Amino acid sequence: MAIGVFDSGVGGLSVHHRLVERFPDADFVYLADQANTPYGGRPGEEIVELTRAGCEALFARGCDLVVLACNTASGIALRRLQQTWLPGYRRTLGRPVNVLGIIVPTIEAATGLPWEHEAERRGDKVEKLDVLAVFSTPATAASRVYEIEIDKRRQDVAVFSQACPELAGMIEAGAPRGELAAAVQGHVTAITRRIGRAPDRAILGCTHYEIVADLFRAALPAGTPLIHQPQATADALARYFERHPEFATGSSGLRRFLTTGRPGAQSSLVEAFWGAPLSFEPA
């Protein structure tokens, strides 16, 4: 048995890296759908079908649990798959399997509240707003998932999303740091103008962006807290395993990296982030 990690490309390695650190003995299979990356500009139905196909591929390789290390897939596809596809697929496989996302843990980290909590709507005047910026793909921004779900839980947090259409693709292609820094600065400047001031906190709402988190720190005012999805996901997964001992994680420390795109070595940007050379097998 193994833990599957799925993303449209290499961005999910940021989550995968933290999960490997948190569960060093567990077996992991990572699948990058690089033939179809990025997902951020695709129609919703396409995102659902591509995500389902990725999950099926990981279940076929012995994974019992798949983590969608992709905000776009988590925001657009996860609920549909859990409600309409997984129940029948479990019966077909004859074993317990599940798919989890990264948005729920991120919102829990951003609000400091469990997912089940919903604030009582009292209409009281909020004296001080906590302004939270979310940098994301166009599809995640259009879904308004962060605005909707955080507002359910905290009336004192104002969420502003900034779509970054080209950034995930630039990171995937291993663009020069100077170009990446200019793109990040442009998005930070744009959201600061929209808000009218700098945000109090920020979510890097695409796992690709964790690979250049230092560029976001440099572009934002010094000391602006970043909510890191890899850490939030690792913490949530540890709690999930405590509640669900039926999901075995394996114990041999297996690490497999698969891609629907071009197999082989990845970009120097990705390898620098990972800390070692990475080679992907064909999926």
Tab-separated table of C-alpha atoms in Angstrom:
chain	number	residue	atom	x	y	z
A	1	MET	CA	0.000	0.000	0.000
A	2	ALA	CA	1.177	3.539	-0.706
A	3	ILE	CA	0.179	7.192	-0.564
A	4	GLY	CA	-0.455	8.733	-3.960
A	5	VAL	CA	0.268	12.404	-4.614
A	6	PHE	CA	-1.234	13.960	-7.750
A	7	ASP	CA	-0.660	17.284	-9.463
A	8	SER	CA	-0.876	18.705	-12.949
A	9	GLY	CA	2.894	19.127	-12.884
A	10	VAL	CA	5.863	19.585	-10.567
A	11	GLY	CA	4.191	22.018	-8.155
A	12	GLY	CA	2.830	19.175	-6.047
A	13	LEU	CA	6.399	18.205	-5.236
A	14	SER	CA	6.282	20.980	-2.642
A	15	VAL	CA	3.548	19.060	-0.799
A	16	HIS	CA	5.160	15.709	-1.531
A	17	HIS	CA	8.483	16.885	-0.071
A	18	ARG	CA	6.843	17.823	3.213
A	19	LEU	CA	4.852	14.571	3.365
A	20	VAL	CA	8.024	12.527	2.844
A	21	GLU	CA	9.641	14.405	5.728
A	22	ARG	CA	6.580	13.834	7.927
A	23	PHE	CA	6.164	10.129	7.035
A	24	PRO	CA	9.713	8.949	6.189
A	25	ASP	CA	8.911	5.223	6.236
A	26	ALA	CA	5.752	5.466	4.140
A	27	ASP	CA	5.627	4.465	0.475
A	28	PHE	CA	4.820	7.267	-1.984
A	29	VAL	CA	3.916	7.383	-5.662
A	30	TYR	CA	3.892	10.841	-7.263
A	31	LEU	CA	2.081	11.434	-10.551
A	32	ALA	CA	2.503	14.634	-12.586
A	33	ASP	CA	0.029	15.130	-15.442
A	34	GLN	CA	2.568	17.135	-17.410
A	35	ALA	CA	0.926	16.243	-20.724
A	36	ASN	CA	-1.990	18.463	-19.693
A	37	THR	CA	-0.399	21.064	-17.425
A	38	PRO	CA	-1.372	23.684	-16.432
A	39	TYR	CA	-4.929	23.021	-15.244
A	40	GLY	CA	-5.621	26.632	-14.217
A	41	GLY	CA	-7.034	27.775	-17.564
A	42	ARG	CA	-9.006	24.620	-18.433
A	43	PRO	CA	-12.830	24.210	-18.311
A	44	GLY	CA	-14.229	22.641	-15.144
A	45	GLU	CA	-15.394	19.391	-16.755
A	46	GLU	CA	-11.949	18.828	-18.236
A	47	ILE	CA	-10.348	19.350	-14.827
A	48	VAL	CA	-12.724	16.805	-13.274
A	49	GLU	CA	-11.961	14.170	-15.915
A	50	LEU	CA	-8.193	14.707	-15.844
A	51	THR	CA	-8.180	14.496	-12.051
A	52	ARG	CA	-10.271	11.316	-12.071
A	53	ALA	CA	-7.891	9.712	-14.577
A	54	GLY	CA	-4.913	10.637	-12.398
A	55	CYS	CA	-6.539	9.133	-9.306
A	56	GLU	CA	-7.376	5.918	-11.188
A	57	ALA	CA	-3.762	5.614	-12.331
A	58	LEU	CA	-2.510	5.922	-8.756
A	59	PHE	CA	-5.077	3.463	-7.364
A	60	ALA	CA	-4.017	1.021	-10.089
A	61	ARG	CA	-0.444	1.282	-8.793
A	62	GLY	CA	-1.437	0.188	-5.293
A	63	CYS	CA	-2.272	3.495	-3.628
A	64	ASP	CA	-5.171	3.457	-1.176
A	65	LEU	CA	-5.158	7.194	-0.569
A	66	VAL	CA	-4.529	9.991	-3.065
A	67	VAL	CA	-3.698	13.549	-2.041
A	68	LEU	CA	-4.572	16.139	-4.691
A	69	ALA	CA	-1.563	18.427	-4.348
A	70	CYS	CA	-3.219	20.901	-6.692
A	71	ASN	CA	-5.524	23.758	-5.712
A	72	THR	CA	-7.311	23.743	-9.049
A	73	ALA	CA	-8.100	20.014	-8.856
A	74	SER	CA	-9.022	20.300	-5.167
A	75	GLY	CA	-11.298	23.273	-5.722
A	76	ILE	CA	-12.966	22.167	-8.955
A	77	ALA	CA	-12.915	18.348	-8.987
A	78	LEU	CA	-12.617	16.937	-5.465
A	79	ARG	CA	-16.186	17.250	-4.246
A	80	ARG	CA	-17.591	15.882	-7.509
A	81	LEU	CA	-15.277	12.881	-7.386
A	82	GLN	CA	-16.028	12.165	-3.727
A	83	GLN	CA	-19.790	12.348	-4.229
A	84	THR	CA	-20.392	10.835	-7.665
A	85	TRP	CA	-17.401	8.646	-8.575
A	86	LEU	CA	-15.663	7.264	-5.495
A	87	PRO	CA	-18.584	5.280	-3.966
A	88	GLY	CA	-18.979	3.118	-7.073
A	89	TYR	CA	-15.244	2.898	-7.670
A	90	ARG	CA	-14.700	1.552	-4.140
A	91	ARG	CA	-17.214	-1.208	-4.818
A	92	THR	CA	-15.427	-2.047	-8.073
A	93	LEU	CA	-12.021	-2.229	-6.362
A	94	GLY	CA	-13.322	-4.045	-3.292
A	95	ARG	CA	-11.121	-2.074	-0.927
A	96	PRO	CA	-11.286	1.257	0.926
A	97	VAL	CA	-9.803	4.092	-1.106
A	98	ASN	CA	-10.132	7.851	-0.747
A	99	VAL	CA	-9.104	11.153	-2.306
A	100	LEU	CA	-8.210	14.178	-0.192
A	101	GLY	CA	-7.367	17.746	-1.169
A	102	ILE	CA	-5.237	20.600	0.096
A	103	ILE	CA	-7.793	23.408	0.301
A	104	VAL	CA	-9.497	22.182	3.492
A	105	PRO	CA	-6.204	22.017	5.461
A	106	THR	CA	-5.225	25.444	4.099
A	107	ILE	CA	-8.495	27.039	5.199
A	108	GLU	CA	-8.164	25.422	8.625
A	109	ALA	CA	-4.657	26.917	8.896
A	110	ALA	CA	-5.839	30.327	7.675
A	111	THR	CA	-8.800	30.527	10.081
A	112	GLY	CA	-7.395	28.609	13.032
A	113	LEU	CA	-10.691	26.701	13.081
A	114	PRO	CA	-11.738	23.140	12.173
A	115	TRP	CA	-13.497	22.656	8.846
A	116	GLU	CA	-16.765	21.747	10.602
A	117	HIS	CA	-16.956	25.151	12.297
A	118	GLU	CA	-19.318	27.759	10.860
A	119	ALA	CA	-19.537	31.204	12.438
A	120	GLU	CA	-22.811	32.510	13.803
A	121	ARG	CA	-23.910	35.388	11.543
A	122	ARG	CA	-24.644	38.144	14.038
A	123	GLY	CA	-24.153	41.213	11.874
A	124	ASP	CA	-21.867	42.852	14.417
A	125	LYS	CA	-19.551	45.547	13.130
A	126	VAL	CA	-16.027	44.211	12.664
A	127	GLU	CA	-13.567	46.604	14.264
A	128	LYS	CA	-10.433	45.357	12.523
A	129	LEU	CA	-10.222	43.290	9.359
A	130	ASP	CA	-7.432	40.800	8.743
A	131	VAL	CA	-6.692	41.199	5.025
A	132	LEU	CA	-5.659	37.902	3.449
A	133	ALA	CA	-4.257	37.694	-0.091
A	134	VAL	CA	-4.566	34.468	-2.082
A	135	PHE	CA	-2.275	34.058	-5.087
A	136	SER	CA	-3.679	31.329	-7.353
A	137	THR	CA	-4.439	30.079	-10.857
A	138	PRO	CA	-7.345	31.660	-12.762
A	139	ALA	CA	-9.557	28.591	-12.187
A	140	THR	CA	-9.019	28.639	-8.421
A	141	ALA	CA	-9.608	32.394	-8.280
A	142	ALA	CA	-12.799	32.069	-10.376
A	143	SER	CA	-14.143	29.349	-8.063
A	144	ARG	CA	-13.973	31.797	-5.105
A	145	VAL	CA	-13.502	28.794	-2.837
A	146	TYR	CA	-11.235	30.671	-0.424
A	147	GLU	CA	-13.550	33.687	-0.183
A	148	ILE	CA	-16.637	31.527	0.353
A	149	GLU	CA	-15.234	29.018	2.837
A	150	ILE	CA	-13.240	31.501	4.943
A	151	ASP	CA	-16.227	33.872	5.159
A	152	LYS	CA	-18.330	31.003	6.548
A	153	ARG	CA	-15.915	30.690	9.453
A	154	ARG	CA	-14.450	34.135	10.107
A	155	GLN	CA	-16.214	37.455	9.599
A	156	ASP	CA	-13.080	39.384	10.531
A	157	VAL	CA	-11.020	38.075	7.566
A	158	ALA	CA	-11.298	39.789	4.174
A	159	VAL	CA	-10.011	37.586	1.323
A	160	PHE	CA	-8.667	39.003	-1.941
A	161	SER	CA	-7.647	36.580	-4.703
A	162	GLN	CA	-5.046	37.413	-7.325
A	163	ALA	CA	-5.057	35.210	-10.421
A	164	CYS	CA	-1.537	34.592	-11.761
A	165	PRO	CA	-2.214	33.157	-15.241
A	166	GLU	CA	1.338	32.549	-16.410
A	167	LEU	CA	3.217	31.809	-13.210
A	168	ALA	CA	2.659	28.034	-12.823
A	169	GLY	CA	3.669	27.474	-16.445
A	170	MET	CA	6.835	29.528	-15.980
A	171	ILE	CA	7.803	27.502	-12.913
A	172	GLU	CA	6.991	24.239	-14.714
A	173	ALA	CA	9.283	25.281	-17.578
A	174	GLY	CA	12.125	26.283	-15.240
A	175	ALA	CA	12.080	29.981	-16.199
A	176	PRO	CA	15.058	32.157	-15.112
A	177	ARG	CA	14.755	33.557	-11.594
A	178	GLY	CA	14.827	37.131	-12.842
A	179	GLU	CA	11.725	36.517	-14.978
A	180	LEU	CA	9.996	34.720	-12.116
A	181	ALA	CA	10.829	37.537	-9.684
A	182	ALA	CA	9.395	40.130	-12.068
A	183	ALA	CA	6.185	38.123	-12.517
A	184	VAL	CA	5.736	37.634	-8.770
A	185	GLN	CA	6.393	41.338	-8.097
A	186	GLY	CA	3.808	42.261	-10.724
A	187	HIS	CA	1.115	40.152	-9.035
A	188	VAL	CA	1.967	41.484	-5.561
A	189	THR	CA	1.819	45.060	-6.879
A	190	ALA	CA	-1.527	44.383	-8.596
A	191	ILE	CA	-3.249	43.004	-5.507
A	192	THR	CA	-1.796	45.729	-3.292
A	193	ARG	CA	-3.340	48.339	-5.586
A	194	ARG	CA	-6.709	46.542	-5.545
A	195	ILE	CA	-6.762	46.281	-1.745
A	196	GLY	CA	-5.444	49.796	-1.248
A	197	ARG	CA	-2.687	48.573	1.041
A	198	ALA	CA	-0.453	45.559	1.560
A	199	PRO	CA	-2.140	42.359	2.791
A	200	ASP	CA	-1.678	41.263	6.399
A	201	ARG	CA	-1.098	37.625	5.381
A	202	ALA	CA	-0.896	35.619	2.194
A	203	ILE	CA	-1.710	32.130	0.939
A	204	LEU	CA	0.325	30.699	-1.914
A	205	GLY	CA	-2.763	29.085	-3.436
A	206	CYS	CA	-0.960	27.038	-6.082
A	207	THR	CA	1.559	24.417	-5.036
A	208	HIS	CA	3.900	25.551	-7.818
A	209	TYR	CA	4.311	28.842	-5.961
A	210	GLU	CA	5.944	27.158	-2.959
A	211	ILE	CA	8.934	26.474	-5.207
A	212	VAL	CA	9.447	30.261	-5.435
A	213	ALA	CA	8.159	31.153	-1.959
A	214	ASP	CA	11.315	33.198	-1.369
A	215	LEU	CA	10.342	35.473	-4.273
A	216	PHE	CA	6.929	36.112	-2.714
A	217	ARG	CA	8.598	36.896	0.625
A	218	ALA	CA	10.877	39.381	-1.129
A	219	ALA	CA	7.987	41.050	-3.005
A	220	LEU	CA	5.688	41.351	0.028
A	221	PRO	CA	6.453	43.696	2.942
A	222	ALA	CA	9.048	42.252	5.315
A	223	GLY	CA	7.543	39.897	7.872
A	224	THR	CA	4.267	39.233	6.021
A	225	PRO	CA	3.231	35.746	7.201
A	226	LEU	CA	2.779	33.121	4.499
A	227	ILE	CA	0.372	30.231	5.056
A	228	HIS	CA	2.192	27.207	3.672
A	229	GLN	CA	0.017	24.499	2.144
A	230	PRO	CA	2.596	21.677	2.430
A	231	GLN	CA	2.821	22.045	6.215
A	232	ALA	CA	-0.942	22.404	6.613
A	233	THR	CA	-1.510	19.301	4.460
A	234	ALA	CA	1.031	17.206	6.371
A	235	ASP	CA	-0.561	18.163	9.700
A	236	ALA	CA	-4.052	17.336	8.397
A	237	LEU	CA	-2.931	13.998	6.946
A	238	ALA	CA	-1.389	12.960	10.264
A	239	ARG	CA	-4.734	13.647	11.958
A	240	TYR	CA	-6.540	11.738	9.195
A	241	PHE	CA	-4.421	8.615	9.707
A	242	GLU	CA	-5.138	8.735	13.438
A	243	ARG	CA	-8.869	8.635	12.650
A	244	HIS	CA	-8.588	6.107	9.803
A	245	PRO	CA	-6.200	3.266	10.664
A	246	GLU	CA	-7.694	1.227	7.794
A	247	PHE	CA	-5.450	3.139	5.387
A	248	ALA	CA	-2.031	1.496	5.303
A	249	THR	CA	0.852	3.722	4.215
A	250	GLY	CA	3.453	1.062	3.495
A	251	SER	CA	6.760	0.877	5.324
A	252	SER	CA	9.556	0.399	2.772
A	253	GLY	CA	10.204	4.081	2.023
A	254	LEU	CA	9.336	3.610	-1.673
A	255	ARG	CA	9.630	6.748	-3.818
A	256	ARG	CA	8.288	6.638	-7.391
A	257	PHE	CA	7.869	9.622	-9.675
A	258	LEU	CA	5.618	9.252	-12.729
A	259	THR	CA	4.640	11.642	-15.502
A	260	THR	CA	2.191	11.647	-18.390
A	261	GLY	CA	4.611	13.982	-20.161
A	262	ARG	CA	8.276	13.663	-21.065
A	263	PRO	CA	10.047	11.252	-18.701
A	264	GLY	CA	13.536	11.868	-17.409
A	265	ALA	CA	15.270	14.641	-15.504
A	266	GLN	CA	13.382	17.726	-14.389
A	267	SER	CA	14.408	21.388	-14.534
A	268	SER	CA	17.264	22.790	-12.479
A	269	LEU	CA	14.718	24.965	-10.626
A	270	VAL	CA	12.800	21.882	-9.469
A	271	GLU	CA	15.961	19.968	-8.603
A	272	ALA	CA	17.288	22.911	-6.580
A	273	PHE	CA	14.026	22.987	-4.618
A	274	TRP	CA	13.999	19.206	-4.087
A	275	GLY	CA	17.658	19.161	-3.086
A	276	ALA	CA	18.673	16.307	-5.422
A	277	PRO	CA	18.328	15.255	-9.063
A	278	LEU	CA	14.851	13.993	-9.957
A	279	SER	CA	13.962	11.629	-12.781
A	280	PHE	CA	10.387	10.759	-13.731
A	281	GLU	CA	9.186	7.446	-15.205
A	282	PRO	CA	6.470	7.314	-17.879
A	283	ALA	CA	3.031	6.891	-16.292
